[in-house]
Amino acid sequence: MKRLLSLLLTAMLVFLVPFSALAEEPLFRLTVMAAGESDCMLLESGGEAMLVDGGSNKYRERLVKMLESRGLTRLKYLYNSHPHDDHIDGLYRAMLQGITAEAFLTPFGPGLPSELHSRTLKTAKRREIPVRVLENGESFSLGSARLTLLRWMAGCTLNDQSGMLRVEVGETALLLCADVTGKAQKALLRSLPPELLRADVVKAPHHGLTPFVSEFLDAVEPQMIFVTNTPRRAPKLAGQAKHRQLPLYFSGAQTLVLETDGVNWTVREEKP
């Protein structure tokens, strides 16, 4: 596993392996938008881009401005891990404001009894964005990255069943844990081969409100954790990271930009 060292450069906190600077254009970039206690992540690779969740309604203008600043009004995918408002509402609002995509991806079918889910799928269809329901274990590509959906379908709640994404880029991997609960983490440990959970970078589940199950974190074996929240809202998770001496970042009040060349990672914090 790669080891991360910290360097302070031009007032930005940057984590680098002691290797060399990444190439000007990384193989993969993840932007975790400052969105309080909600998930809004932009993935970019090989000239293609996708949103993983869209954050809460209050951050809709920030989301659209971020996309437009990068010339992204049409993406390859819009993906929703589960239809809670702090994950799906920004996607719905972005489509209303003209953001479009080649496909809207979801782990949940159209029959789910959720008004947020149904109105978002209807809006996608009105915007002529095909809706694609992903199967558990299904993989798809984004530029040089390969993404795989991992979820506990037998869970009782939407958080239990929320769709994690494992992102493989070259020799490295990223695990986006959606809002999976402790029960879901234990179920995934039982059902998945260990190699599908291992990742160098991991997004904490449920905005850090749900701590990692210790055995789950052992299986992931990350070198860095980030949390879609502010530090005061995730004290238990902060304790876990400190105990394991893992770098920990929060995106509640600042945007995080993570880049990799397929081996090494850099991380920087930016003002929203």
mmCIF file of C-alpha atoms in Angstrom, residues 137-243:
data_model
loop_
_atom_site.group_PDB
_atom_site.id
_atom_site.type_symbol
_atom_site.label_atom_id
_atom_site.label_comp_id
_atom_site.label_asym_id
_atom_site.label_seq_id
_atom_site.Cartn_x
_atom_site.Cartn_y
_atom_site.Cartn_z
ATOM 1 C CA GLY A 137 -21.756 -5.987 -8.624
ATOM 2 C CA GLU A 138 -22.158 -4.294 -12.018
ATOM 3 C CA SER A 139 -19.108 -2.460 -13.361
ATOM 4 C CA PHE A 140 -18.847 0.445 -15.798
ATOM 5 C CA SER A 141 -16.123 2.784 -16.981
ATOM 6 C CA LEU A 142 -15.365 6.473 -16.748
ATOM 7 C CA GLY A 143 -12.300 7.319 -18.811
ATOM 8 C CA SER A 144 -9.428 5.300 -17.329
ATOM 9 C CA ALA A 145 -11.412 4.410 -14.202
ATOM 10 C CA ARG A 146 -13.475 1.291 -13.604
ATOM 11 C CA LEU A 147 -16.379 1.619 -11.150
ATOM 12 C CA THR A 148 -18.223 -1.221 -9.424
ATOM 13 C CA LEU A 149 -21.498 -1.007 -7.491
ATOM 14 C CA LEU A 150 -21.444 -2.743 -4.080
ATOM 15 C CA ARG A 151 -24.515 -2.879 -1.849
ATOM 16 C CA TRP A 152 -26.442 -4.893 0.743
ATOM 17 C CA MET A 153 -29.771 -5.426 -0.957
ATOM 18 C CA ALA A 154 -31.367 -7.200 2.023
ATOM 19 C CA GLY A 155 -31.082 -4.164 4.272
ATOM 20 C CA CYS A 156 -34.199 -2.725 5.925
ATOM 21 C CA THR A 157 -33.486 0.983 5.285
ATOM 22 C CA LEU A 158 -32.358 3.082 2.340
ATOM 23 C CA ASN A 159 -29.081 3.722 4.148
ATOM 24 C CA ASP A 160 -28.586 -0.046 4.555
ATOM 25 C CA GLN A 161 -29.170 -0.508 0.835
ATOM 26 C CA SER A 162 -27.317 2.583 -0.406
ATOM 27 C CA GLY A 163 -24.944 1.908 -3.279
ATOM 28 C CA MET A 164 -21.226 2.092 -2.559
ATOM 29 C CA LEU A 165 -18.886 2.604 -5.511
ATOM 30 C CA ARG A 166 -15.399 1.113 -5.728
ATOM 31 C CA VAL A 167 -13.298 3.081 -8.202
ATOM 32 C CA GLU A 168 -10.174 1.457 -9.645
ATOM 33 C CA VAL A 169 -7.599 3.615 -11.426
ATOM 34 C CA GLY A 170 -4.374 1.920 -12.453
ATOM 35 C CA GLU A 171 -2.859 0.345 -9.335
ATOM 36 C CA THR A 172 -4.924 2.335 -6.841
ATOM 37 C CA ALA A 173 -8.531 2.298 -5.645
ATOM 38 C CA LEU A 174 -11.077 4.559 -4.001
ATOM 39 C CA LEU A 175 -14.129 3.409 -2.016
ATOM 40 C CA LEU A 176 -17.171 5.696 -1.747
ATOM 41 C CA CYS A 177 -19.249 4.279 1.114
ATOM 42 C CA ALA A 178 -22.507 6.199 0.568
ATOM 43 C CA ASP A 179 -24.548 6.013 3.814
ATOM 44 C CA VAL A 180 -23.994 2.358 4.662
ATOM 45 C CA THR A 181 -24.833 1.471 8.258
ATOM 46 C CA GLY A 182 -22.906 -0.702 10.677
ATOM 47 C CA LYS A 183 -25.225 -3.616 9.835
ATOM 48 C CA ALA A 184 -24.563 -3.094 6.133
ATOM 49 C CA GLN A 185 -20.802 -3.005 6.683
ATOM 50 C CA LYS A 186 -20.963 -6.346 8.517
ATOM 51 C CA ALA A 187 -23.137 -7.866 5.790
ATOM 52 C CA LEU A 188 -20.790 -6.660 3.053
ATOM 53 C CA LEU A 189 -17.846 -8.142 4.945
ATOM 54 C CA ARG A 190 -19.598 -11.509 4.903
ATOM 55 C CA SER A 191 -20.655 -11.387 1.265
ATOM 56 C CA LEU A 192 -17.764 -9.744 -0.588
ATOM 57 C CA PRO A 193 -14.258 -11.017 -1.324
ATOM 58 C CA PRO A 194 -11.676 -8.915 0.579
ATOM 59 C CA GLU A 195 -10.120 -7.531 -2.609
ATOM 60 C CA LEU A 196 -13.381 -5.754 -3.492
ATOM 61 C CA LEU A 197 -13.221 -3.700 -0.303
ATOM 62 C CA ARG A 198 -9.553 -2.746 -0.295
ATOM 63 C CA ALA A 199 -8.883 0.873 -1.206
ATOM 64 C CA ASP A 200 -6.183 3.483 -0.631
ATOM 65 C CA VAL A 201 -8.736 6.270 -0.134
ATOM 66 C CA VAL A 202 -12.150 5.842 1.490
ATOM 67 C CA LYS A 203 -15.153 8.107 2.019
ATOM 68 C CA ALA A 204 -16.521 7.623 5.507
ATOM 69 C CA PRO A 205 -20.084 6.228 5.560
ATOM 70 C CA HIS A 206 -23.053 8.425 6.408
ATOM 71 C CA HIS A 207 -21.120 11.709 6.742
ATOM 72 C CA GLY A 208 -19.095 10.273 9.603
ATOM 73 C CA LEU A 209 -22.227 9.984 11.777
ATOM 74 C CA THR A 210 -21.912 6.214 11.480
ATOM 75 C CA PRO A 211 -18.414 5.108 12.516
ATOM 76 C CA PHE A 212 -16.606 2.390 10.642
ATOM 77 C CA VAL A 213 -17.084 -1.138 11.907
ATOM 78 C CA SER A 214 -13.538 -1.978 12.972
ATOM 79 C CA GLU A 215 -13.363 -5.164 10.885
ATOM 80 C CA PHE A 216 -14.683 -3.287 7.845
ATOM 81 C CA LEU A 217 -11.954 -0.666 8.177
ATOM 82 C CA ASP A 218 -9.395 -3.474 8.579
ATOM 83 C CA ALA A 219 -10.598 -4.960 5.292
ATOM 84 C CA VAL A 220 -10.491 -1.641 3.423
ATOM 85 C CA GLU A 221 -6.998 -0.916 4.777
ATOM 86 C CA PRO A 222 -7.058 2.737 3.639
ATOM 87 C CA GLN A 223 -4.215 5.235 3.668
ATOM 88 C CA MET A 224 -6.586 8.211 3.937
ATOM 89 C CA ILE A 225 -10.181 8.938 4.978
ATOM 90 C CA PHE A 226 -12.412 11.833 3.988
ATOM 91 C CA VAL A 227 -15.745 12.819 5.495
ATOM 92 C CA THR A 228 -18.613 14.756 3.902
ATOM 93 C CA ASN A 229 -19.223 16.773 7.053
ATOM 94 C CA THR A 230 -17.556 19.101 9.552
ATOM 95 C CA PRO A 231 -15.205 17.803 12.290
ATOM 96 C CA ARG A 232 -17.525 18.533 15.217
ATOM 97 C CA ARG A 233 -20.208 16.248 13.750
ATOM 98 C CA ALA A 234 -17.984 13.156 13.513
ATOM 99 C CA PRO A 235 -15.987 12.826 16.763
ATOM 100 C CA LYS A 236 -16.071 9.005 16.905
ATOM 101 C CA LEU A 237 -14.792 8.680 13.379
ATOM 102 C CA ALA A 238 -12.066 11.234 14.085
ATOM 103 C CA GLY A 239 -11.038 9.048 17.014
ATOM 104 C CA GLN A 240 -10.838 6.008 14.752
ATOM 105 C CA ALA A 241 -8.601 7.845 12.299
ATOM 106 C CA LYS A 242 -6.371 9.168 15.062
ATOM 107 C CA HIS A 243 -6.013 5.709 16.622
#
